[in-house]
Short mmCIF file of C-alpha atoms and ligand atoms in Angstrom, two decimals:
data_model
loop_
_atom_site.label_atom_id
_atom_site.label_comp_id
_atom_site.label_asym_id
_atom_site.label_seq_id
_atom_site.Cartn_x
_atom_site.Cartn_y
_atom_site.Cartn_z
CA MET A 1 9.92 -10.55 -0.12
CA LEU A 2 7.51 -8.95 2.16
CA PHE A 3 5.00 -6.20 1.57
CA VAL A 4 2.90 -4.26 4.00
CA VAL A 5 0.07 -1.79 3.51
CA HIS A 6 -0.53 0.66 6.61
CA ARG A 7 -3.71 2.45 6.79
CA HIS A 8 -2.42 5.82 8.03
CA HIS A 9 -4.69 8.55 9.60
CA ALA A 10 -2.39 11.48 10.16
CA THR A 11 -3.39 15.02 8.63
CA THR A 12 -4.71 13.16 5.96
CA ARG A 13 -6.15 9.26 5.62
CA HIS A 14 -4.15 7.36 3.18
CA TYR A 15 -2.60 3.93 2.72
CA ASP A 16 1.24 3.26 2.76
CA LEU A 17 2.25 0.79 0.09
CA ARG A 18 5.59 -0.82 1.16
CA LEU A 19 7.58 -3.43 -0.81
CA GLU A 20 10.82 -4.94 0.71
CA VAL A 21 13.31 -4.07 -2.09
CA ASP A 22 17.20 -4.59 -1.36
CA GLY A 23 16.57 -4.56 2.35
CA VAL A 24 14.38 -1.76 2.81
CA LEU A 25 10.64 -0.81 2.27
CA ALA A 26 10.21 1.13 -0.74
CA SER A 27 6.98 3.25 -0.16
CA TRP A 28 4.21 5.10 -1.63
CA ALA A 29 1.34 6.98 -0.04
CA VAL A 30 -1.93 5.89 -1.79
CA PRO A 31 -4.51 8.71 -0.98
CA LYS A 32 -7.59 6.15 -2.05
CA VAL A 33 -8.15 2.71 -0.94
CA PRO A 34 -6.32 0.07 -3.31
CA SER A 35 -8.72 -1.63 -5.60
CA LEU A 36 -9.06 -5.16 -6.90
CA ASP A 37 -11.13 -3.57 -9.92
CA PRO A 38 -8.68 -3.60 -13.13
CA GLN A 39 -10.35 -0.50 -14.46
CA VAL A 40 -9.35 1.43 -11.48
CA LYS A 41 -6.15 3.47 -11.39
CA ARG A 42 -4.77 4.74 -7.92
CA LEU A 43 -2.19 7.74 -7.50
CA ALA A 44 0.57 6.35 -5.57
CA MET A 45 3.26 9.01 -4.42
CA ARG A 46 6.81 7.53 -3.77
CA VAL A 47 7.91 8.65 -0.21
CA ASP A 48 10.88 7.67 1.61
CA ASP A 49 12.08 4.35 2.14
CA HIS A 50 11.56 2.77 5.65
CA ASP A 51 13.45 0.28 7.47
CA LEU A 52 12.03 -3.24 7.36
CA ASP A 53 11.00 -3.39 11.14
CA HIS A 54 8.49 -0.72 10.14
CA ALA A 55 6.43 -3.60 8.58
CA ASP A 56 5.58 -4.56 12.37
CA VAL A 57 4.43 -0.98 13.30
CA GLU A 58 0.96 -0.30 14.58
CA GLY A 59 0.17 2.63 16.90
CA THR A 60 -0.36 6.16 17.38
CA GLU A 61 3.12 7.73 17.36
CA HIS A 62 2.42 9.88 14.12
CA GLY A 63 -1.29 9.72 13.92
CA SER A 64 -3.12 6.48 13.90
CA LYS A 65 -1.53 3.68 11.78
CA ILE A 66 -2.65 0.14 11.57
CA ILE A 67 -1.31 -3.01 9.38
CA TRP A 68 -4.23 -3.09 6.98
CA ASP A 69 -2.67 -5.84 4.83
CA ARG A 70 0.66 -7.80 4.92
CA GLY A 71 2.03 -10.79 3.35
CA GLY A 72 4.56 -11.96 0.82
CA TYR A 73 5.00 -10.74 -2.55
CA ASP A 74 6.93 -11.94 -5.90
CA ALA A 75 8.50 -9.98 -8.54
CA ASP A 76 11.43 -10.17 -11.02
CA ALA A 77 14.47 -7.81 -10.06
CA PRO A 78 12.26 -5.14 -8.27
CA ALA A 79 15.03 -2.72 -7.90
CA ALA A 80 15.81 -2.54 -11.80
CA ALA A 81 12.07 -2.50 -12.30
CA LEU A 82 11.40 0.41 -10.26
CA ALA A 83 14.63 2.16 -11.63
CA ALA A 84 13.03 1.72 -15.02
CA GLY A 85 9.73 3.17 -13.82
CA HIS A 86 7.40 -0.15 -14.14
CA LEU A 87 7.09 -2.85 -11.71
CA ARG A 88 4.72 -5.92 -12.11
CA PHE A 89 4.42 -7.89 -8.97
CA VAL A 90 2.23 -10.44 -7.31
CA LEU A 91 0.78 -9.83 -3.77
CA HIS A 92 -0.01 -12.57 -1.53
CA GLY A 93 -2.19 -10.67 1.31
CA GLU A 94 -5.54 -11.16 3.13
CA LYS A 95 -6.98 -8.20 1.20
CA LEU A 96 -4.75 -7.73 -1.77
CA ALA A 97 -3.93 -10.55 -3.78
CA GLY A 98 -2.67 -11.30 -7.22
CA GLY A 99 -0.87 -9.32 -9.93
CA PHE A 100 -0.69 -5.46 -9.70
CA VAL A 101 1.39 -2.83 -11.62
CA LEU A 102 3.27 0.17 -10.39
CA GLN A 103 3.86 2.49 -13.18
CA HIS A 104 5.80 5.77 -13.01
CA THR A 105 3.81 8.61 -14.50
CA ARG A 106 4.63 12.11 -15.49
CA MET A 107 1.00 12.84 -14.66
CA GLY A 108 0.51 15.95 -12.38
CA GLY A 109 4.03 17.18 -13.23
CA HIS A 110 5.81 15.56 -10.08
CA ASP A 111 8.40 12.87 -10.28
CA ARG A 112 7.08 11.26 -7.16
CA ASN A 113 3.91 10.41 -8.99
CA TRP A 114 3.13 6.62 -9.76
CA LEU A 115 0.03 4.84 -10.63
CA LEU A 116 -1.18 1.25 -8.86
CA LEU A 117 -3.16 -0.83 -11.05
CA LYS A 118 -4.73 -4.35 -10.55
CA VAL A 119 -3.83 -6.69 -13.37
CA ASP A 120 -6.95 -8.50 -14.51
CA GLY A 121 -7.26 -12.13 -13.87
CA GLU A 122 -6.93 -14.18 -10.75
CA HIS A 123 -7.92 -12.42 -7.63
CA ALA A 124 -9.37 -9.35 -9.79
CA ASP A 125 -12.87 -8.38 -7.71
CA PRO A 126 -14.35 -5.23 -9.16
CA GLY A 127 -17.33 -5.71 -6.72
CA ARG A 128 -15.47 -5.85 -3.56
CA ASP A 129 -14.97 -2.43 -1.85
CA LEU A 130 -11.96 -2.53 0.22
CA ALA A 131 -12.80 0.80 1.78
CA LEU A 132 -15.30 -1.25 3.95
CA GLU A 133 -12.68 -3.34 5.34
CA GLU A 134 -10.92 -1.21 7.82
CA ALA A 135 -9.53 -3.54 10.46
CA SER A 136 -5.87 -4.55 10.89
CA VAL A 137 -5.10 -8.14 9.80
CA VAL A 138 -2.59 -8.25 12.81
CA SER A 139 -4.52 -7.00 15.78
CA GLY A 140 -8.20 -6.77 14.35
CA LEU A 141 -8.20 -2.89 15.36
CA THR A 142 -9.39 -0.20 13.29
CA ASN A 143 -7.65 3.50 13.21
CA ALA A 144 -10.71 4.60 15.08
CA ASP A 145 -9.98 1.98 17.93
CA LEU A 146 -6.53 3.16 18.14
CA GLU A 147 -7.63 6.88 18.35
CA ALA A 148 -10.29 6.14 21.02
CA GLY A 149 -7.66 4.22 23.19
CA SER A 150 -4.98 7.09 22.90
CA GLU A 151 -7.51 9.64 24.51
CA SER A 152 -7.95 7.49 27.66
MN1 LIG B 1 1.73 7.72 6.00
#
């Protein structure tokens, strides 16, 4: 199964985490950069599913959007796990790797709110600041590169 994280600069800058589940990309908007530190919890707001071909999208159609990370992921029965509000999954990306959890939360009073956490163990890396790693894993371009290009 496929995962992709878009770094998306629209009215706000955020990261869109997308997991292939039952033929679509289940999606969450993550306002802060995903972390490899198991002590860090990131708010992840569930948004509309996207078509699978959106995993290839990079461009300036709706703000600037790059493929910040992409790869395979493993999970047992992810649709059922998401319906139950708790998904454990293992990412095989270039920036994000190893075990993660998406946990549905009532925090904030919104049904769309989940928490994204890194599981301790292999690939946990509290000292690595992924905010500094801005480039697409596909094109090598940053959001700023795309924005500069779209003005000319
Ligand atoms: Mn977005």
